[in-house]
XYZ file of C-alpha atoms in Angstrom:
107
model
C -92.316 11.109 25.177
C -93.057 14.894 26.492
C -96.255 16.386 25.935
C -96.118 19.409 23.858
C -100.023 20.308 23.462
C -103.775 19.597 22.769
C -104.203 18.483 18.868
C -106.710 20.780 18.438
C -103.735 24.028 19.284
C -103.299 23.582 16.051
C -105.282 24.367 13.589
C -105.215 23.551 9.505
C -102.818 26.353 7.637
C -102.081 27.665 11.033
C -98.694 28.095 12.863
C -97.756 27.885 17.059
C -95.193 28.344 18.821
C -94.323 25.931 21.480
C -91.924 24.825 24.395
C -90.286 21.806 25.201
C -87.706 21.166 27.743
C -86.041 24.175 27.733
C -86.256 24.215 23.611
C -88.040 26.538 21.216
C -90.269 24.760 19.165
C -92.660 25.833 15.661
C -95.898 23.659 14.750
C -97.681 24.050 11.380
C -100.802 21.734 10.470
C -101.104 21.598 6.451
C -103.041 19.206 4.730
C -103.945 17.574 8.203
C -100.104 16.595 8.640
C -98.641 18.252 11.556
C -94.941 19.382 11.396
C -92.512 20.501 14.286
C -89.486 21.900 14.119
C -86.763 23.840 15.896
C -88.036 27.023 16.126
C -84.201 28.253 14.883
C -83.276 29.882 12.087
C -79.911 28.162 10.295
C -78.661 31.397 8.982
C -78.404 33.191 12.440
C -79.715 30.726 15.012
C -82.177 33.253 16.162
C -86.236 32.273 16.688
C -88.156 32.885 13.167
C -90.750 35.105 14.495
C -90.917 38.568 16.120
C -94.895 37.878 16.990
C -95.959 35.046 19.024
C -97.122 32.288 16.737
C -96.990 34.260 13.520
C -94.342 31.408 11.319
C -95.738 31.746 8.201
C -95.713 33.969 5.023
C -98.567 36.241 3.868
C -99.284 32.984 1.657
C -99.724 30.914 4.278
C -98.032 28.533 2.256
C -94.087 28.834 3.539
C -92.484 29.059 7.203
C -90.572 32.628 6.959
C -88.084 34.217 9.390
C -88.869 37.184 10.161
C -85.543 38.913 10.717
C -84.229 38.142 6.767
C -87.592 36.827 5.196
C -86.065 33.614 4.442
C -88.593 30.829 3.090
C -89.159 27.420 3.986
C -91.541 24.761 2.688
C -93.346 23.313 5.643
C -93.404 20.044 4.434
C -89.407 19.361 4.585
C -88.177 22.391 6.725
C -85.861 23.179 3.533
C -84.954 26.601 2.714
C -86.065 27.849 -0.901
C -85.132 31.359 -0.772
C -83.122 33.837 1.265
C -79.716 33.608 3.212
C -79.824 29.831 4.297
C -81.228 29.014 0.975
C -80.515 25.312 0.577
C -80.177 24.486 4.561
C -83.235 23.018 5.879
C -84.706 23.668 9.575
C -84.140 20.408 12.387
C -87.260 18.445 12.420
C -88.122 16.533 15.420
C -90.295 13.958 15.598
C -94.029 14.038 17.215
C -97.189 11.725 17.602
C -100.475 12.430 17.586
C -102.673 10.535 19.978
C -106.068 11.041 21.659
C -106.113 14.382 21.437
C -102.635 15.277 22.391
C -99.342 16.112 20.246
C -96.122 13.942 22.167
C -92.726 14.920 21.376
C -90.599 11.436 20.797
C -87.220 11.173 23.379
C -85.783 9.203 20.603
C -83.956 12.892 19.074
């Protein structure tokens, strides 16, 4: 497992942008549930956001790309509107323990 950050980086209904070996990661924390993904967007492979740690919509309630405003729900990654509509972002799986988020190996 690779350490990615301190629980408490991320905040409930916030967004962060992290690094881990080499690969661009997104965290969002909703409902206490964190959720990391590939910080990649499947229509153009490009990062979703054009400010540091800024993932999410005005809502706060969808993971949007920046570039073409294309939604996600943060709970499944899966695009609900825009030009990837249907394609989902690449999960990866995490623990939380004492304190710290750990990326799992096991991708």
């Amino acid at each position: 497992m690779f350490r990615l950050c301190a629980t408490a980086d991320v905040a409930e209904g916030q967004s962060k942008g992290l690094e881990s070996q080499g690969q661009r990661l997104l965290a969002v924390r909703k409902e206490g549930v964190l959720y990391v993904y590939e910080n990649r967007c499947p229509h153009r492979g490009i990062p979703l956001e054009w400010q540091a740690d800024q993932f999410l919509d005005s809502s706060g309630s969808l993971i949007q790309c920046a570039t073409h405003g294309a939604l996600f729900l943060i709970d499944s990654g899966e695009c609900v509107a825009g030009p990837c509509s249907g394609q989902t972002l690449r999960a990866l799986p995490v623990v939380e323990r004492d304190g710290v988020v750990w990326l799992q190996n096991d991708q």
